[in-house]
Amino acid sequence: MAGNVWVLAEQWRGQLSDITYEVLALGKEVATALGVDLQAVLLGHEIKDLARSLGEANSVLYLDHTALATPVPETFAHALTFAIRARRPHVVLIPLTNVNWELGALLAAELEVGYVNACKDVRSEGGKLETRSLLYGGKMEAIVNPGQSPAILGILPGVRPTDQGRADAMPPVEELTVDLLETSSIRWKRYLEVEAGDIDISKQEVLVSVGRGIQSRDNVALAEDLAGALGGAVCGSRPVIDQGWLPLSRQVGKSGVVVKPKLYVAAGISGAPEHVEGMKNSDLIVAVNSDPQAPIFNVAHYGINADVMDVLPTLTEAVHSRKEVKKHAA
Amino acid sequence: MKIIVLLKMVPDVVEELELAADGKALDTEFLRMIANEFDNHALEEALLLKEKYSGTVTVVALDAPEVDDALFTALAKGADQALKITDGDGTLGTRAGAYRLAQTLSSVPGLLPADLILTGAQAIDDLDGLTAPLVSHLLGLPQLAIVTKISVDTTAGVATVLREFPGGVRGEYEVKLPAVLGIQAAEKPPRYVPVAKVRAAMKSQAIQSVPAATAADGGVGLLPVEEMSKPEVTEHAQMLKGSPEEIANQLCEILAARGLL
Amino acid sequence: MLPDPATLPYLGMPGYFHLWLLTFVSFFVFGSRVLRHVRVLAQARPENRWDHIGKRIGLVVTNVLGQRRLLDEPMIGVAHLVIFWSFVAYATTFFWNLLRGLIPALAISYPDDVGWVAFCVQALGVLGVIALAVAAVRRYLFTPVSLERSWDAAIILLLIAIVLLSALAGAGFRALAATGEESWRPLGGYLAVIFASLGVTRWQAPTLYLWTWWVHMITVLGFLAYLPYSKHLHLLASPFSVFFASLEPGKMPSASEGASQLEEFTWRQLFSGLACAECGRCDRACPSFVCGEPLSPKQFIHRVKELVLASSGSPAAGNGKKFLGDVVRPEDVWACTTCAACMERCPVFNEHIPLVIEMRRKLVAEGDVQPRLQEAFTNLGRYGNSFGQSERKRAVWTQSLDFKPKDARREAVQWLWYLGEYACYHPALQGITRSLARTLRSAGVDYGILYEAERNSGNDVRRVGEEGLFELLRQKNTATLQQARFNNLFTTDPHVYNTFKNEYPDLNHGRHPVSHYTELLAILLECRQLKVARKLPYRVTYHDPCYLGRYNGVYDPPRAVLKALGMELREMPRSRRQSFCCGGGGGRVWMEETGEAHSRPSESRVREAASLDGVQYLVVACPKDYVMFTDALKTTGLESKLMVKDIAELAEEAVTA
Ligand SMILES: Cc1cc2nc3c(=O)[nH]c(=O)nc-3n(C[C@H](O)[C@H](O)[C@H](O)COP(=O)(O)OP(=O)(O)OC[C@H]3O[C@@H](n4cnc5c(N)ncnc54)[C@H](O)[C@@H]3O)c2cc1C
Ligand code: SF4
Ligand code: SF4
């Protein structure tokens, strides 16, 4: 029997991350193509209940151990190695976020098998796997056929829509007892929460940036609402900072901060080179501008040719309602 | 304290990347190699630690075009020793590279034991692994990646290390030395070293060349790339059309697909 | 007969005895204080300022004797000229009096005994008193920015007044005491009448004369002792500072590791501190200061003075404060645009920019460089441009031309066009660059470019203090230029122009004259190689770029072009050598804003342009200016009132029918 497709269910501080569902959705496709089962693997301590949210998988394998209560990567790698050796899956999909960043590479080293990093897609045809990795800052894609089994694959966020990996079913849960020694060389101490004080916009994952098109200080609140809904922060172009609508620490561009968030919403910003210099490397740029010719549209991935005053509130609304739906689903 | 920094050269993506004739690798003709950005942070962190606790910093790199520049720059910044592992052309994958680095570290006398081995948490060409976890595994040392802060208790031989987690939260660990740490960001941005100092280093200091011990295949062979291609680049934004509500929904789809909602 | 103040006895000793005593004390204090200053300067790095003696004497004549720069501010300029000359006159007569007083046996008369001398001195004395009043009123009632109402200033004004007034009073008493033979001394005689009307008798006059003589002499002797530690050290130091002025004010200080303490500066750099009159002219001209940046060139020089005084007070003095860091903050040093407005105005030819550069070099050497600037350096070293773009994209601007400019590396050309990175890479400027390309082609100019081999010239890199990087760029550029085949070189960028012209010895010795494109256009228009198809009916004003104007004296060719194209030029109040920097020079475009400034130089400048009646265009001849001013029009809300135009655009408009 060919081994199953495994998805490591990423949990952090007792919560499943969104990427888990994205990778589950991908795993489902791969498993179906290979004609095997999709199994979610849950590692941790006293988090068995999370299995209930993993309906997309055919079954859930659950490893509970006190040593897995704290995020020590090596312990997780040992546990997963143990499970892989015990159950011999064919493919192991690891969500690639800063929770499990080094896990795939560690696993592959321990198991002495190959590892493919930064996969933006995985397909399977005629029993053969084909992965597509994003390299060189997104400037190249490499296609690799991981021949060995198990194939350990690190999967980038956003491979499939989150919703595609959610299902209401209650999958069977199987517990695998694992004998783990807490590594003596790394001791977990604690989490340091985000400090108060003005945020550092270069460290934000989501930025809503406003330009002169926002027109008044009061309207900056519209951007703040959207940023709040998306879990990000507000920043701006120089004229907005000059006006004193936002502090200098929020200025993006040549004489401000260089940012590289996952999402940059440019609202009412023309896209002057001095501004673009500070944000062009953002992963996803969405521009809202009433001028269809605005140069910002040459930098953005998605453009909305409309009035910011209309778009921002509507978008905030839409984001909120989606979150509501998601909460209900969970 | 003795610190080793592993430094790797990666293609400069400011340059238009071109494909080699076989379509499986980058065309090296127009390639410009620069030190991996995160390795520069690792070097900076090492230098900061050296300033704080005193000790030595040794930079070790695999041979690659322009690696000498990078090593002399490291020396000019304050590294004490620079080592270049020859017999390579910079095309080894991350895994084989880590293998070769680990071999060299253990075979060249005087390098190990070191208190800390620092390297970048990632590199833009990491296709088949990550240097820090691989090297740590090969040397049998503890490791942590995405590290943003290190402080050391030299008498107890332990380091307190901060590792990044989602949403700006950081985790604090106590790591027994020696250890391998993958640096995400040094405590301060990498320092500037004036050109004159780099030139002076080129005159007064030397890079030590050591041949690689054996062929490096990382134990599992090199990961064969079937094909490389450039993703389609959009010169212009894709415009979303419809009523404000429709646009908002389309955008939510896009964000959700990228895990941003 | 009048009594001789030097021979009369006082306290049982003759006058000359007391005079010897006083003179000795005064000269001793003065001499030892001056010597201390000199000793401090001797610790500094050497710098040769003995070349071209003739030129230097010329400088002293126009700027010390003629006080040319002071006349930039006419009112106080004239007042100062008068005070200066009356001071010279009184200094001369003082020494004359002193000599006569010290050695009564010397059979010469007192200066006041010589009719024409007395007349001149008295006339200058009266004018001097009036000028002093003007100066006092200006300082205390209409205080200009950066002029202090300090005690020091008040004491000095008072001392000078006492010197002048005592001499004048003396003259009056003399006239009163004298017989009719002195009546042709009109001022003395007039004062005598006044004193007489105040009830002074002829018998009292000789004694009063004696007292005024002594007051005069003692005041001057006291003044002398006081001088070396006062702000009016400039009386003494400024002639030297003018004599030792830099004959190439734009020149970079010679290679150094930078400076952060006394011994690391050159003596001339330190001397600036001693020569400073604290007049504030530099501050009033400084774009950074005027806009509230943390930089005051005057304070800067003053700090240097304090540095010298602290060390001349007691050798290893110092209050534990680091000169560069605590006293002069890095922000101050970075805020300078190297526009040279301060140096152009400073009446004593102080050298602010070399000081700034030395300290920047130090900061760079220590790696104390803010991230954005670091990034610019890295980009410049790696790609040859600060935009961080591939050099292969350097000529993308040519892609939408319907012809391909010649490649000067492959074929010989008459003119090599060195564009500069802004003209190549900045999206807002590429259109203008194409305008120039077409215009020159239509005029039949045989030109070529270097395509991806062109690199940043290093002008601003050098001014930021990264001398090694400049050296690297210069080497590479020189090699590239050697491979190209061309006769003359022109550039779009005044910054390139400056450094190529003055700092690329190989280029100059290699007999390739460097021109700015406005110079080329001016020639083409003059010899009708470029024909104007239609006159442009615009009223415009023109901004002199620092590196074209003040640095290289190119004021007229751009204006000639505007005129030839048919435009009416209105000058801004600050034009030509008094032009006001756009704020982008000296590497400032690569730096973060500190948030301390209340406005930007570019904004002040566009307001100035917009205040001119009916002016439609602010015309520029520098790519950075174009960017800075279009931006400033936005931030000041003057977009509807004024537009920024480059001369190249206007030229194309006028030559195409
Ligand atoms: C040396 C230098 C350094 C600089 N540094 C920086 C820097 O660090 N950061 C920076 O941002 N800028 C910087 N600038 C300024 C830069 O050149 C631009 O002037 C600035 O970025 C423009 O800001 P903006 O896009 O908000 O304003 P504008 O260019 O005025 O654009 C406003 C945009 O809003 C749109 N708009 C108007 N109303 C609406 C509406 N109701 N709905 C939707 N869209 C609307 C308009 O179509 C327009 O495109 C610098 C300039 C210089 C010269
Ligand atoms: S050069 Fe210009 S900016 Fe610098 S101090 Fe002088 S006037 Fe100010
Ligand atoms: S440096 Fe020159 S211009 Fe400035 S205050 Fe001193 S004397 Fe005046």
mmCIF file of N, CA, C and O in Angstrom, chain C residues 536-544 555-564 566-572 575-576 612-613 615 617-619 647:
data_model
loop_
_atom_site.group_PDB
_atom_site.id
_atom_site.type_symbol
_atom_site.label_atom_id
_atom_site.label_comp_id
_atom_site.label_asym_id
_atom_site.label_seq_id
_atom_site.Cartn_x
_atom_site.Cartn_y
_atom_site.Cartn_z
ATOM 1 N N LEU C 536 8.974 81.662 -27.554
ATOM 2 C CA LEU C 536 8.048 81.244 -26.503
ATOM 3 C C LEU C 536 7.616 82.462 -25.682
ATOM 4 O O LEU C 536 8.455 83.135 -25.092
ATOM 5 N N PRO C 537 6.328 82.734 -25.664
ATOM 6 C CA PRO C 537 5.858 83.974 -25.048
ATOM 7 C C PRO C 537 5.650 83.842 -23.530
ATOM 8 O O PRO C 537 4.638 84.292 -23.013
ATOM 9 N N TYR C 538 6.586 83.208 -22.853
ATOM 10 C CA TYR C 538 6.356 82.974 -21.430
ATOM 11 C C TYR C 538 7.119 83.958 -20.560
ATOM 12 O O TYR C 538 8.194 84.404 -20.910
ATOM 13 N N ARG C 539 6.543 84.195 -19.414
ATOM 14 C CA ARG C 539 7.296 84.914 -18.398
ATOM 15 C C ARG C 539 7.768 83.868 -17.378
ATOM 16 O O ARG C 539 6.941 83.143 -16.826
ATOM 17 N N VAL C 540 9.060 83.808 -17.187
ATOM 18 C CA VAL C 540 9.607 82.726 -16.369
ATOM 19 C C VAL C 540 10.609 83.262 -15.356
ATOM 20 O O VAL C 540 11.058 84.414 -15.459
ATOM 21 N N THR C 541 10.924 82.408 -14.391
ATOM 22 C CA THR C 541 12.047 82.728 -13.519
ATOM 23 C C THR C 541 12.992 81.537 -13.524
ATOM 24 O O THR C 541 12.587 80.431 -13.874
ATOM 25 N N TYR C 542 14.231 81.790 -13.176
ATOM 26 C CA TYR C 542 15.229 80.734 -13.302
ATOM 27 C C TYR C 542 15.917 80.500 -11.960
ATOM 28 O O TYR C 542 16.285 81.439 -11.266
ATOM 29 N N HIS C 543 16.071 79.233 -11.641
ATOM 30 C CA HIS C 543 16.738 78.859 -10.386
ATOM 31 C C HIS C 543 18.178 78.439 -10.683
ATOM 32 O O HIS C 543 18.411 77.511 -11.449
ATOM 33 N N ASP C 544 19.121 79.125 -10.075
ATOM 34 C CA ASP C 544 20.533 78.761 -10.267
ATOM 35 C C ASP C 544 20.878 77.551 -9.405
ATOM 36 O O ASP C 544 20.833 77.634 -8.176
ATOM 37 N N TYR C 555 26.399 81.290 -14.676
ATOM 38 C CA TYR C 555 25.142 81.996 -14.437
ATOM 39 C C TYR C 555 24.491 82.425 -15.749
ATOM 40 O O TYR C 555 23.278 82.488 -15.865
ATOM 41 N N ASP C 556 25.317 82.751 -16.724
ATOM 42 C CA ASP C 556 24.771 83.394 -17.910
ATOM 43 C C ASP C 556 24.267 82.478 -19.012
ATOM 44 O O ASP C 556 23.233 82.769 -19.603
ATOM 45 N N PRO C 557 24.970 81.384 -19.313
ATOM 46 C CA PRO C 557 24.464 80.563 -20.429
ATOM 47 C C PRO C 557 22.999 80.151 -20.287
ATOM 48 O O PRO C 557 22.238 80.316 -21.249
ATOM 49 N N PRO C 558 22.547 79.680 -19.133
ATOM 50 C CA PRO C 558 21.128 79.305 -19.062
ATOM 51 C C PRO C 558 20.225 80.503 -19.347
ATOM 52 O O PRO C 558 19.200 80.369 -20.021
ATOM 53 N N ARG C 559 20.618 81.645 -18.859
ATOM 54 C CA ARG C 559 19.810 82.843 -19.087
ATOM 55 C C ARG C 559 19.838 83.225 -20.565
ATOM 56 O O ARG C 559 18.832 83.652 -21.123
ATOM 57 N N ALA C 560 21.005 83.033 -21.182
ATOM 58 C CA ALA C 560 21.117 83.344 -22.608
ATOM 59 C C ALA C 560 20.172 82.446 -23.407
ATOM 60 O O ALA C 560 19.515 82.883 -24.358
ATOM 61 N N VAL C 561 20.077 81.168 -22.988
ATOM 62 C CA VAL C 561 19.180 80.249 -23.695
ATOM 63 C C VAL C 561 17.744 80.745 -23.561
ATOM 64 O O VAL C 561 17.010 80.845 -24.550
ATOM 65 N N LEU C 562 17.348 81.084 -22.364
ATOM 66 C CA LEU C 562 15.974 81.533 -22.149
ATOM 67 C C LEU C 562 15.669 82.745 -23.010
ATOM 68 O O LEU C 562 14.603 82.864 -23.616
ATOM 69 N N LYS C 563 16.632 83.625 -23.061
ATOM 70 C CA LYS C 563 16.445 84.831 -23.841
ATOM 71 C C LYS C 563 16.331 84.487 -25.326
ATOM 72 O O LYS C 563 15.424 84.951 -26.019
ATOM 73 N N ALA C 564 17.235 83.628 -25.777
ATOM 74 C CA ALA C 564 17.212 83.267 -27.194
ATOM 75 C C ALA C 564 15.910 82.569 -27.575
ATOM 76 O O ALA C 564 15.455 82.657 -28.715
ATOM 77 N N GLY C 566 13.162 83.359 -26.482
ATOM 78 C CA GLY C 566 12.125 84.383 -26.536
ATOM 79 C C GLY C 566 11.411 84.654 -25.227
ATOM 80 O O GLY C 566 10.411 85.360 -25.183
ATOM 81 N N MET C 567 11.887 84.102 -24.143
ATOM 82 C CA MET C 567 11.156 84.250 -22.885
ATOM 83 C C MET C 567 11.569 85.495 -22.120
ATOM 84 O O MET C 567 12.672 86.010 -22.263
ATOM 85 N N GLU C 568 10.648 85.929 -21.304
ATOM 86 C CA GLU C 568 10.941 87.070 -20.455
ATOM 87 C C GLU C 568 11.355 86.545 -19.087
ATOM 88 O O GLU C 568 10.607 85.804 -18.452
ATOM 89 N N LEU C 569 12.539 86.913 -18.666
ATOM 90 C CA LEU C 569 13.053 86.382 -17.408
ATOM 91 C C LEU C 569 12.863 87.369 -16.275
ATOM 92 O O LEU C 569 13.261 88.531 -16.370
ATOM 93 N N ARG C 570 12.223 86.911 -15.223
ATOM 94 C CA ARG C 570 12.133 87.697 -13.985
ATOM 95 C C ARG C 570 13.036 87.043 -12.960
ATOM 96 O O ARG C 570 12.894 85.844 -12.721
ATOM 97 N N GLU C 571 13.899 87.805 -12.351
ATOM 98 C CA GLU C 571 14.795 87.198 -11.366
ATOM 99 C C GLU C 571 14.109 87.115 -10.001
ATOM 100 O O GLU C 571 13.370 88.015 -9.612
ATOM 101 N N MET C 572 14.394 86.055 -9.297
ATOM 102 C CA MET C 572 13.922 85.946 -7.923
ATOM 103 C C MET C 572 14.829 86.799 -7.044
ATOM 104 O O MET C 572 15.980 87.054 -7.413
ATOM 105 N N SER C 575 18.997 85.273 -6.307
ATOM 106 C CA SER C 575 19.445 84.654 -7.553
ATOM 107 C C SER C 575 20.955 84.766 -7.676
ATOM 108 O O SER C 575 21.626 85.387 -6.866
ATOM 109 N N ARG C 576 21.447 84.139 -8.716
ATOM 110 C CA ARG C 576 22.886 84.079 -8.965
ATOM 111 C C ARG C 576 23.656 83.608 -7.739
ATOM 112 O O ARG C 576 23.280 82.620 -7.152
ATOM 113 N N LEU C 612 6.508 86.071 -7.678
ATOM 114 C CA LEU C 612 6.837 87.001 -8.768
ATOM 115 C C LEU C 612 5.603 87.190 -9.647
ATOM 116 O O LEU C 612 4.891 86.238 -9.951
ATOM 117 N N ASP C 613 5.429 88.392 -10.059
ATOM 118 C CA ASP C 613 4.224 88.743 -10.782
ATOM 119 C C ASP C 613 4.147 88.060 -12.148
ATOM 120 O O ASP C 613 5.027 88.214 -12.976
ATOM 121 N N VAL C 615 4.613 85.153 -13.270
ATOM 122 C CA VAL C 615 5.572 84.136 -13.717
ATOM 123 C C VAL C 615 4.877 82.772 -13.815
ATOM 124 O O VAL C 615 4.245 82.320 -12.879
ATOM 125 N N TYR C 617 6.443 79.809 -15.232
ATOM 126 C CA TYR C 617 7.331 78.665 -15.078
ATOM 127 C C TYR C 617 8.506 78.975 -14.172
ATOM 128 O O TYR C 617 9.105 80.056 -14.258
ATOM 129 N N LEU C 618 8.796 78.002 -13.336
ATOM 130 C CA LEU C 618 10.053 78.030 -12.609
ATOM 131 C C LEU C 618 10.996 77.153 -13.434
ATOM 132 O O LEU C 618 10.816 75.937 -13.507
ATOM 133 N N VAL C 619 11.962 77.777 -14.069
ATOM 134 C CA VAL C 619 12.824 77.033 -14.987
ATOM 135 C C VAL C 619 14.037 76.491 -14.243
ATOM 136 O O VAL C 619 14.648 77.202 -13.437
ATOM 137 N N ILE C 647 15.009 73.485 -18.891
ATOM 138 C CA ILE C 647 15.420 74.224 -20.081
ATOM 139 C C ILE C 647 15.345 73.340 -21.325
ATOM 140 O O ILE C 647 14.979 73.799 -22.410
#
